[in-house]
Amino acid sequence: MAASPLKVCIVGSGNWGSAVAKIIGNNVKKLEKFASVVKMWVFEETVNGRKLTDIINNDHENVKYLPGHKLPENVFIHRICDEISGKVPEGALGISLIKGIDEGPEGLKLISDIIREKMGIDVSVLMGANTANEVAAGKFCETISSKVTENGLLFKELLQTPNFRITVVDDADTVELCGALKNTVAVGAGFCDGLRCGDNTKAAVIRLGLMEMIAFTRIFCKGQVSTATFLESCGIADLITSCYGGRNRKVAEAFAGAGRTIEELEREMLNGQKLQGPQTSTEVYRILKQKGLLDKFPLFTAVYQICYEGRPVQEMLSCLQSQPEHI
């Protein structure tokens, strides 16, 4: 007897969630393994007097977070539950598309670990150089999925297209940390752009940022890190993409000459979207301070202090002069 088709649900409908919904909605039409209807949960909002859920269900477009891109007609939205733990079937599989980290009672906490613990399910991760608008437009992107190899291969089947290429690796914690840490480096790159420092200086910031990403990951993963993972899309490719495009670089550039806070610029510039880089820098700073390692991570430290402690943005460049020879 044939197994029942696997049902797919997308929790969240920002620009990235909507871009992925477009991919999945089109793919499941061609794959008998998956149910033909994709459900999406969203935080309800009113846009031009209409519920966002009604707009997406009827007009098949997320006009707030991904305007100009039609979603497949088999993608629907349900109001998000306050609590979904305990309501997910045993044996369900999850994949996190969130590029961020949290601080737990014992230090750094990966988003996938939080989901895994709360939901009681296995969670893979999806990271890479994949700006949402370009993914939705069908432009070529690379990405990476990982955790349990068998589950990663299943998600690869669900998500891959000729222009959205997926590689499955098992260095899962490194993959997820890359997705979070590169946003903090992108803030530093944005400061460079705002200060009109030029390409040479910006390249130096990106190089230092990659070094600090590798060093921080080795501390968190207790040295069990494959350097090759940083050469995948989740590493250097995503870092470059974020430092030359994306919301973190954009807002940081404005911050350098705006005289307004990160939170004010976020509200003014992002149409309801959130920044990950400054928030990630907060968690990273607390952990490094607790371990007495702030001097070993001058870029991460500078980004946090500029964003939240009033350190002049011009001092960001001092991190290039004070970088340790070996971090």
Tab-separated table of N, CA and C in Angstrom, residues 34-167:
chain	number	residue	atom	x	y	z
A	34	PHE	N	4.675	14.330	-2.133
A	34	PHE	CA	4.163	15.403	-1.272
A	34	PHE	C	2.714	15.738	-1.627
A	35	ALA	N	1.949	16.132	-0.604
A	35	ALA	CA	0.573	16.568	-0.816
A	35	ALA	C	0.565	17.816	-1.707
A	36	SER	N	-0.487	17.965	-2.516
A	36	SER	CA	-0.506	19.019	-3.533
A	36	SER	C	-0.835	20.397	-2.969
A	37	VAL	N	-1.370	20.451	-1.742
A	37	VAL	CA	-1.706	21.738	-1.129
A	37	VAL	C	-0.686	22.074	-0.044
A	38	VAL	N	-0.129	23.271	-0.110
A	38	VAL	CA	0.844	23.749	0.875
A	38	VAL	C	0.160	24.777	1.772
A	39	LYS	N	0.209	24.568	3.068
A	39	LYS	CA	-0.393	25.519	4.006
A	39	LYS	C	0.671	26.450	4.580
A	40	MET	N	0.293	27.699	4.768
A	40	MET	CA	1.216	28.693	5.322
A	40	MET	C	0.544	29.381	6.511
A	41	TRP	N	1.287	29.510	7.597
A	41	TRP	CA	0.802	30.216	8.785
A	41	TRP	C	1.455	31.591	8.818
A	42	VAL	N	0.660	32.606	9.216
A	42	VAL	CA	1.172	33.971	9.183
A	42	VAL	C	0.620	34.754	10.361
A	43	PHE	N	1.400	35.725	10.801
A	43	PHE	CA	0.894	36.700	11.769
A	43	PHE	C	-0.020	37.658	11.012
A	44	GLU	N	-1.281	37.686	11.399
A	44	GLU	CA	-2.270	38.451	10.642
A	44	GLU	C	-1.985	39.943	10.708
A	45	GLU	N	-2.044	40.593	9.554
A	45	GLU	CA	-1.886	42.042	9.458
A	45	GLU	C	-2.936	42.588	8.502
A	46	THR	N	-3.201	43.886	8.597
A	46	THR	CA	-4.121	44.548	7.683
A	46	THR	C	-3.321	45.403	6.711
A	47	VAL	N	-3.535	45.189	5.424
A	47	VAL	CA	-2.840	45.939	4.376
A	47	VAL	C	-3.888	46.580	3.477
A	48	ASN	N	-3.903	47.909	3.451
A	48	ASN	CA	-4.879	48.653	2.641
A	48	ASN	C	-6.309	48.209	2.934
A	49	GLY	N	-6.595	47.995	4.220
A	49	GLY	CA	-7.941	47.665	4.636
A	49	GLY	C	-8.333	46.208	4.471
A	50	ARG	N	-7.405	45.354	4.039
A	50	ARG	CA	-7.698	43.933	3.847
A	50	ARG	C	-6.762	43.094	4.696
A	51	LYS	N	-7.255	41.937	5.152
A	51	LYS	CA	-6.400	41.007	5.877
A	51	LYS	C	-5.344	40.446	4.927
A	52	LEU	N	-4.104	40.350	5.427
A	52	LEU	CA	-3.030	39.820	4.592
A	52	LEU	C	-3.330	38.379	4.170
A	53	THR	N	-3.960	37.612	5.070
A	53	THR	CA	-4.308	36.229	4.714
A	53	THR	C	-5.286	36.205	3.547
A	54	ASP	N	-6.268	37.100	3.555
A	54	ASP	CA	-7.235	37.136	2.455
A	54	ASP	C	-6.565	37.524	1.141
A	55	ILE	N	-5.632	38.471	1.213
A	55	ILE	CA	-4.929	38.902	0.001
A	55	ILE	C	-4.160	37.738	-0.612
A	56	ILE	N	-3.431	36.995	0.233
A	56	ILE	CA	-2.624	35.896	-0.285
A	56	ILE	C	-3.501	34.764	-0.796
A	57	ASN	N	-4.549	34.454	-0.050
A	57	ASN	CA	-5.418	33.355	-0.467
A	57	ASN	C	-6.186	33.676	-1.745
A	58	ASN	N	-6.575	34.930	-1.912
A	58	ASN	CA	-7.403	35.300	-3.068
A	58	ASN	C	-6.596	35.855	-4.240
A	59	ASP	N	-5.575	36.676	-3.928
A	59	ASP	CA	-4.794	37.299	-4.992
A	59	ASP	C	-3.478	36.573	-5.254
A	60	HIS	N	-3.116	35.665	-4.362
A	60	HIS	CA	-1.902	34.853	-4.492
A	60	HIS	C	-0.648	35.720	-4.629
A	61	GLU	N	-0.575	36.726	-3.764
A	61	GLU	CA	0.602	37.594	-3.727
A	61	GLU	C	0.749	38.162	-2.327
A	62	ASN	N	1.965	38.104	-1.774
A	62	ASN	CA	2.240	38.745	-0.501
A	62	ASN	C	2.641	40.185	-0.794
A	63	VAL	N	1.634	41.058	-0.842
A	63	VAL	CA	1.860	42.423	-1.318
A	63	VAL	C	2.703	43.252	-0.365
A	64	LYS	N	2.837	42.811	0.879
A	64	LYS	CA	3.639	43.574	1.835
A	64	LYS	C	5.097	43.146	1.817
A	65	TYR	N	5.361	41.841	1.883
A	65	TYR	CA	6.735	41.370	2.070
A	65	TYR	C	7.399	40.862	0.797
A	66	LEU	N	6.612	40.504	-0.213
A	66	LEU	CA	7.203	40.041	-1.470
A	66	LEU	C	6.338	40.520	-2.635
A	67	PRO	N	6.201	41.830	-2.791
A	67	PRO	CA	5.343	42.359	-3.850
A	67	PRO	C	5.907	42.060	-5.236
A	68	GLY	N	4.997	41.846	-6.160
A	68	GLY	CA	5.416	41.629	-7.541
A	68	GLY	C	5.656	40.187	-7.906
A	69	HIS	N	5.494	39.261	-6.959
A	69	HIS	CA	5.736	37.840	-7.229
A	69	HIS	C	4.490	37.046	-6.869
A	70	LYS	N	3.900	36.406	-7.846
A	70	LYS	CA	2.704	35.605	-7.624
A	70	LYS	C	3.075	34.274	-6.973
A	71	LEU	N	2.297	33.891	-5.966
A	71	LEU	CA	2.464	32.600	-5.320
A	71	LEU	C	1.579	31.575	-6.020
A	72	PRO	N	2.006	30.308	-6.046
A	72	PRO	CA	1.163	29.276	-6.647
A	72	PRO	C	-0.192	29.211	-5.952
A	73	GLU	N	-1.228	28.831	-6.693
A	73	GLU	CA	-2.577	28.824	-6.135
A	73	GLU	C	-2.789	27.732	-5.097
A	74	ASN	N	-1.818	26.817	-4.968
A	74	ASN	CA	-1.971	25.744	-3.973
A	74	ASN	C	-1.333	26.104	-2.637
A	75	VAL	N	-0.909	27.364	-2.462
A	75	VAL	CA	-0.339	27.817	-1.193
A	75	VAL	C	-1.411	28.601	-0.439
A	76	PHE	N	-1.770	28.136	0.774
A	76	PHE	CA	-2.799	28.784	1.590
A	76	PHE	C	-2.226	29.206	2.929
A	77	ILE	N	-2.953	30.093	3.641
A	77	ILE	CA	-2.493	30.614	4.925
A	77	ILE	C	-3.489	30.273	6.024
A	78	HIS	N	-2.978	29.918	7.190
A	78	HIS	CA	-3.785	29.738	8.389
A	78	HIS	C	-3.237	30.663	9.458
A	79	ARG	N	-4.098	31.169	10.322
A	79	ARG	CA	-3.641	32.029	11.415
A	79	ARG	C	-2.669	31.257	12.296
A	80	ILE	N	-1.559	31.920	12.638
A	80	ILE	CA	-0.525	31.232	13.408
A	80	ILE	C	-1.010	30.992	14.836
A	81	CYS	N	-0.674	29.849	15.365
A	81	CYS	CA	-1.056	29.510	16.742
A	81	CYS	C	-0.083	30.149	17.723
A	82	ASP	N	-0.591	30.526	18.886
A	82	ASP	CA	0.305	31.015	19.928
A	82	ASP	C	1.239	29.897	20.378
A	83	GLU	N	0.702	28.709	20.451
A	83	GLU	CA	1.486	27.550	20.850
A	83	GLU	C	1.186	26.408	19.899
A	84	ILE	N	2.205	25.904	19.191
A	84	ILE	CA	1.974	24.768	18.302
A	84	ILE	C	2.650	23.497	18.810
A	85	SER	N	3.443	23.631	19.858
A	85	SER	CA	4.036	22.427	20.424
A	85	SER	C	2.927	21.547	20.994
A	86	GLY	N	3.060	20.253	20.790
A	86	GLY	CA	2.047	19.318	21.228
A	86	GLY	C	0.961	19.086	20.197
A	87	LYS	N	0.974	19.910	19.140
A	87	LYS	CA	-0.034	19.775	18.087
A	87	LYS	C	0.573	19.284	16.777
A	88	VAL	N	1.868	19.053	16.804
A	88	VAL	CA	2.560	18.565	15.611
A	88	VAL	C	2.662	17.049	15.688
A	89	PRO	N	2.321	16.322	14.642
A	89	PRO	CA	2.342	14.858	14.694
A	89	PRO	C	3.726	14.309	15.022
A	90	GLU	N	3.753	13.222	15.763
A	90	GLU	CA	5.016	12.548	16.046
A	90	GLU	C	5.606	12.047	14.735
A	91	GLY	N	6.876	12.265	14.564
A	91	GLY	CA	7.517	11.863	13.324
A	91	GLY	C	7.587	12.957	12.280
A	92	ALA	N	6.988	14.132	12.582
A	92	ALA	CA	7.092	15.253	11.657
A	92	ALA	C	8.536	15.722	11.568
A	93	LEU	N	8.903	16.317	10.452
A	93	LEU	CA	10.249	16.840	10.247
A	93	LEU	C	10.175	18.344	10.029
A	94	GLY	N	11.149	19.075	10.568
A	94	GLY	CA	11.192	20.518	10.385
A	94	GLY	C	12.476	20.948	9.717
A	95	ILE	N	12.428	22.119	9.098
A	95	ILE	CA	13.644	22.723	8.548
A	95	ILE	C	13.596	24.210	8.858
A	96	SER	N	14.623	24.721	9.499
A	96	SER	CA	14.681	26.115	9.907
A	96	SER	C	15.315	26.963	8.813
A	97	LEU	N	14.653	28.061	8.465
A	97	LEU	CA	15.193	29.021	7.507
A	97	LEU	C	15.619	30.306	8.200
A	98	ILE	N	15.670	30.276	9.533
A	98	ILE	CA	15.951	31.472	10.330
A	98	ILE	C	17.451	31.639	10.515
A	99	LYS	N	17.959	32.815	10.166
A	99	LYS	CA	19.384	33.092	10.295
A	99	LYS	C	19.606	33.934	11.544
A	100	GLY	N	19.767	33.262	12.668
A	100	GLY	CA	19.975	33.965	13.920
A	100	GLY	C	20.366	32.992	15.010
A	101	ILE	N	20.674	33.518	16.171
A	101	ILE	CA	21.015	32.705	17.333
A	101	ILE	C	20.345	33.321	18.550
A	102	ASP	N	20.366	32.592	19.647
A	102	ASP	CA	19.798	33.076	20.892
A	102	ASP	C	20.778	32.761	22.006
A	103	GLU	N	20.586	33.385	23.146
A	103	GLU	CA	21.445	33.124	24.296
A	103	GLU	C	20.660	32.317	25.311
A	104	GLY	N	21.116	31.102	25.577
A	104	GLY	CA	20.484	30.264	26.576
A	104	GLY	C	21.175	30.400	27.911
A	105	PRO	N	20.705	29.692	28.936
A	105	PRO	CA	21.302	29.778	30.275
A	105	PRO	C	22.755	29.324	30.318
A	106	GLU	N	23.154	28.496	29.363
A	106	GLU	CA	24.531	28.011	29.339
A	106	GLU	C	25.329	28.624	28.191
A	107	GLY	N	24.811	29.693	27.582
A	107	GLY	CA	25.522	30.343	26.489
A	107	GLY	C	24.729	30.317	25.202
A	108	LEU	N	25.437	30.186	24.089
A	108	LEU	CA	24.836	30.250	22.773
A	108	LEU	C	23.809	29.148	22.558
A	109	LYS	N	22.700	29.526	21.928
A	109	LYS	CA	21.636	28.578	21.621
A	109	LYS	C	21.273	28.739	20.147
A	110	LEU	N	21.355	27.654	19.395
A	110	LEU	CA	20.967	27.699	17.997
A	110	LEU	C	19.445	27.667	17.873
A	111	ILE	N	18.927	28.368	16.855
A	111	ILE	CA	17.490	28.405	16.644
A	111	ILE	C	16.945	26.995	16.404
A	112	SER	N	17.675	26.188	15.671
A	112	SER	CA	17.209	24.820	15.396
A	112	SER	C	17.109	24.003	16.673
A	113	ASP	N	18.010	24.255	17.615
A	113	ASP	CA	17.948	23.542	18.903
A	113	ASP	C	16.708	23.947	19.687
A	114	ILE	N	16.363	25.236	19.642
A	114	ILE	CA	15.175	25.710	20.347
A	114	ILE	C	13.927	25.054	19.757
A	115	ILE	N	13.829	25.039	18.431
A	115	ILE	CA	12.677	24.415	17.769
A	115	ILE	C	12.627	22.933	18.082
A	116	ARG	N	13.783	22.290	18.028
A	116	ARG	CA	13.859	20.846	18.273
A	116	ARG	C	13.379	20.504	19.678
A	117	GLU	N	13.801	21.306	20.659
A	117	GLU	CA	13.426	21.036	22.044
A	117	GLU	C	11.945	21.329	22.306
A	118	LYS	N	11.440	22.433	21.750
A	118	LYS	CA	10.052	22.804	21.996
A	118	LYS	C	9.071	21.902	21.263
A	119	MET	N	9.430	21.504	20.044
A	119	MET	CA	8.504	20.752	19.215
A	119	MET	C	8.694	19.248	19.313
A	120	GLY	N	9.876	18.815	19.779
A	120	GLY	CA	10.136	17.382	19.878
A	120	GLY	C	10.266	16.701	18.530
A	121	ILE	N	10.793	17.429	17.523
A	121	ILE	CA	10.966	16.859	16.192
A	121	ILE	C	12.389	17.099	15.709
A	122	ASP	N	12.808	16.351	14.698
A	122	ASP	CA	14.114	16.595	14.110
A	122	ASP	C	14.041	17.838	13.216
A	123	VAL	N	15.070	18.680	13.290
A	123	VAL	CA	15.071	19.939	12.542
A	123	VAL	C	16.355	20.050	11.727
A	124	SER	N	16.223	20.196	10.422
A	124	SER	CA	17.337	20.505	9.549
A	124	SER	C	17.451	22.025	9.434
A	125	VAL	N	18.454	22.504	8.699
A	125	VAL	CA	18.586	23.949	8.499
A	125	VAL	C	18.858	24.239	7.032
A	126	LEU	N	18.445	25.417	6.599
A	126	LEU	CA	18.648	25.846	5.215
A	126	LEU	C	19.325	27.206	5.246
A	127	MET	N	20.547	27.282	4.763
A	127	MET	CA	21.311	28.514	4.769
A	127	MET	C	21.978	28.670	3.408
A	128	GLY	N	22.443	29.856	3.097
A	128	GLY	CA	23.180	30.036	1.860
A	128	GLY	C	23.003	31.418	1.283
A	129	ALA	N	23.671	31.661	0.152
A	129	ALA	CA	23.572	32.939	-0.552
A	129	ALA	C	22.268	32.936	-1.332
A	130	ASN	N	21.207	33.422	-0.691
A	130	ASN	CA	19.887	33.288	-1.299
A	130	ASN	C	18.990	34.472	-0.936
A	131	THR	N	19.295	35.649	-1.475
A	131	THR	CA	18.469	36.828	-1.250
A	131	THR	C	17.051	36.551	-1.742
A	132	ALA	N	16.059	36.821	-0.896
A	132	ALA	CA	14.687	36.375	-1.144
A	132	ALA	C	14.132	36.855	-2.479
A	133	ASN	N	14.302	38.131	-2.807
A	133	ASN	CA	13.730	38.653	-4.042
A	133	ASN	C	14.332	37.980	-5.268
A	134	GLU	N	15.628	37.644	-5.208
A	134	GLU	CA	16.265	36.978	-6.336
A	134	GLU	C	15.801	35.534	-6.453
A	135	VAL	N	15.587	34.875	-5.303
A	135	VAL	CA	15.052	33.515	-5.321
A	135	VAL	C	13.668	33.516	-5.949
A	136	ALA	N	12.824	34.457	-5.523
A	136	ALA	CA	11.466	34.533	-6.043
A	136	ALA	C	11.440	34.840	-7.531
A	137	ALA	N	12.432	35.600	-7.993
A	137	ALA	CA	12.501	35.950	-9.406
A	137	ALA	C	13.090	34.839	-10.263
A	138	GLY	N	13.534	33.749	-9.620
A	138	GLY	CA	14.075	32.625	-10.363
A	138	GLY	C	15.525	32.785	-10.772
A	139	LYS	N	16.226	33.769	-10.192
A	139	LYS	CA	17.642	33.943	-10.506
A	139	LYS	C	18.457	32.851	-9.833
A	140	PHE	N	19.618	32.559	-10.387
A	140	PHE	CA	20.422	31.448	-9.867
A	140	PHE	C	20.898	31.729	-8.451
A	141	CYS	N	20.731	30.756	-7.580
A	141	CYS	CA	21.178	30.848	-6.191
A	141	CYS	C	21.735	29.493	-5.778
A	142	GLU	N	22.619	29.510	-4.804
A	142	GLU	CA	23.078	28.284	-4.170
A	142	GLU	C	22.631	28.308	-2.722
A	143	THR	N	22.405	27.138	-2.174
A	143	THR	CA	22.011	27.076	-0.782
A	143	THR	C	22.497	25.767	-0.198
A	144	ILE	N	22.232	25.552	1.078
A	144	ILE	CA	22.745	24.345	1.721
A	144	ILE	C	21.780	23.877	2.798
A	145	SER	N	21.523	22.595	2.855
A	145	SER	CA	20.608	22.028	3.830
A	145	SER	C	21.336	20.944	4.588
A	146	SER	N	21.040	20.783	5.882
A	146	SER	CA	21.803	19.789	6.623
A	146	SER	C	21.114	19.372	7.899
A	147	LYS	N	21.602	18.368	8.506
A	147	LYS	CA	21.366	17.810	9.844
A	147	LYS	C	21.439	16.299	9.714
A	148	VAL	N	20.323	15.597	9.712
A	148	VAL	CA	20.322	14.170	9.433
A	148	VAL	C	20.325	14.007	7.917
A	149	THR	N	21.299	13.273	7.387
A	149	THR	CA	21.472	13.195	5.939
A	149	THR	C	20.198	12.757	5.225
A	150	GLU	N	19.542	11.730	5.738
A	150	GLU	CA	18.316	11.229	5.099
A	150	GLU	C	17.245	12.321	5.022
A	151	ASN	N	17.100	13.078	6.107
A	151	ASN	CA	16.103	14.151	6.118
A	151	ASN	C	16.529	15.309	5.219
A	152	GLY	N	17.820	15.577	5.218
A	152	GLY	CA	18.329	16.627	4.335
A	152	GLY	C	18.051	16.316	2.879
A	153	LEU	N	18.192	15.062	2.490
A	153	LEU	CA	17.924	14.663	1.112
A	153	LEU	C	16.447	14.800	0.769
A	154	LEU	N	15.577	14.547	1.753
A	154	LEU	CA	14.143	14.732	1.532
A	154	LEU	C	13.816	16.204	1.280
A	155	PHE	N	14.394	17.091	2.094
A	155	PHE	CA	14.162	18.519	1.903
A	155	PHE	C	14.785	19.020	0.602
A	156	LYS	N	15.902	18.406	0.209
A	156	LYS	CA	16.498	18.762	-1.085
A	156	LYS	C	15.518	18.467	-2.209
A	157	GLU	N	14.862	17.309	-2.136
A	157	GLU	CA	13.882	16.945	-3.157
A	157	GLU	C	12.716	17.935	-3.182
A	158	LEU	N	12.301	18.377	-2.002
A	158	LEU	CA	11.181	19.305	-1.897
A	158	LEU	C	11.531	20.694	-2.417
A	159	LEU	N	12.771	21.132	-2.214
A	159	LEU	CA	13.137	22.526	-2.433
A	159	LEU	C	13.943	22.807	-3.695
A	160	GLN	N	14.661	21.825	-4.211
A	160	GLN	CA	15.605	22.132	-5.283
A	160	GLN	C	14.905	22.409	-6.611
A	161	THR	N	15.462	23.388	-7.329
A	161	THR	CA	15.052	23.702	-8.697
A	161	THR	C	16.327	23.892	-9.519
A	162	PRO	N	16.220	24.001	-10.836
A	162	PRO	CA	17.437	24.238	-11.634
A	162	PRO	C	18.217	25.468	-11.210
A	163	ASN	N	17.525	26.473	-10.647
A	163	ASN	CA	18.200	27.706	-10.234
A	163	ASN	C	18.347	27.847	-8.732
A	164	PHE	N	17.898	26.865	-7.979
A	164	PHE	CA	18.010	26.889	-6.514
A	164	PHE	C	18.674	25.579	-6.105
A	165	ARG	N	19.997	25.576	-6.155
A	165	ARG	CA	20.764	24.350	-6.022
A	165	ARG	C	21.095	24.079	-4.561
A	166	ILE	N	20.892	22.855	-4.128
A	166	ILE	CA	21.066	22.498	-2.719
A	166	ILE	C	22.131	21.426	-2.563
A	167	THR	N	23.025	21.633	-1.606
A	167	THR	CA	24.021	20.653	-1.217
A	167	THR	C	23.723	20.224	0.214
